């Protein structure tokens, strides 16, 4: 890189002051790293040995392309106020900088979750991805992405033609960067094509690996950082990973600054409304940022004031005023940025969701369906709708998740995956909200009913007899069915009753024993097994003789009464 590489811009007060705060971070780079006289690391200093995929001349994911050098604001008791781009209300600079566009934030968190499962030893924090995303592309140009996470236009770095940058001749025939002569860093995480070719991932499950998709790029960045069995909870290993991404000490310090800032707290803001950085590592003060993101529209210049007419010279017979200078040309007014589909959503409407009821352990017959609509009640396509299961329940969506995100179709409708009831009966809520907008959601009540049986039968027909003071030789075994099918995991109770007409508990005759050996004549919390079979504990007899009744009831109304006979043995 040229001498401009890694330079921190002087301008914003918060940036200048924050530079002091990160000075101490320079000492935290990986052991053994060397730097040149410009404060940059020597090429390959942080590159572990044995890496066949260095990803370009600079040895990093980005080819050591330019990056944004804006630093996070320092915490201040009197932060500078600014107007919110969506509500017009006044917010502090710190609050605005802590906002991350909804879809971009979702991509970082999903990447962290995937790495937590596939590479748990890496300990990748999503805030590190957010810090790199901030420095590389200003969080995908402030969240200018569609519902699937793809940027509305490609984010490209400058040509890596050796003119102030690394020299990387074309490696992809322009497939990723549109440049058949030289490579350019591509996408929200600024991968060069040669690195993306092997490091790219499909983070949104659409079957493609697109560097301009924030889900794909965030997941690829996570895997890239977690190479070589790194443990990012160890500072030296995190430093090495960041330096491997872009080989600059200033880059390391800037990323670490944003990492610590985001760790102190962030919040979700609507897509397209994120705060854009303005200072780039390849810019002198007053120049445009890196080509990787669009420059901030310039303010039209004020026309110059015409000069004051000169005083006539003595004896000249007077003179007329000179022709005033024409006004200086003004910059064209920036064209308004069209709103994203998400920004045009005014509310959610129900889309004929059916009654949400299911028996425990089975799938719900109806699905939650909503329609994203504009103020004119027209359906809005390509909007992400999040469905969340809320309440004390073990019900899930198909696949075992409690949250599902669906993109609206051409009619603006999004249908949640099928609900699957767990074993816990009762009501719970499914809430539908628009990702990237602060709008009221729609709540749906879903009900799980207990498993049921409508028929109980004995599995054997042996008479159940006993002598006074003895125990019954055979245990009572039953089978439950519901509409002719096996009724597994159905709750049941068993009670020794007084008579066919009096279902109160008997106080004499056969009985069960509890865990302490005490007499009990009612059993609760019984459940049939997966085959619908219920085998009761052993029965015992006291001194009373005669015919006694055992009644078993199940959820769903199945009832069976069994005769028990106690008689003295024949002499």
XYZ file of C-alpha atoms in Angstrom, residues 71 88 118 157 199 295 411 502:
8
model
C -13.360 5.382 15.396
C -36.771 12.667 13.205
C -19.155 -26.239 14.017
C -12.941 -1.707 -3.455
C -13.455 -19.236 1.711
C -19.226 8.931 -1.027
C -48.279 -10.719 -2.825
C -70.154 -44.868 43.626
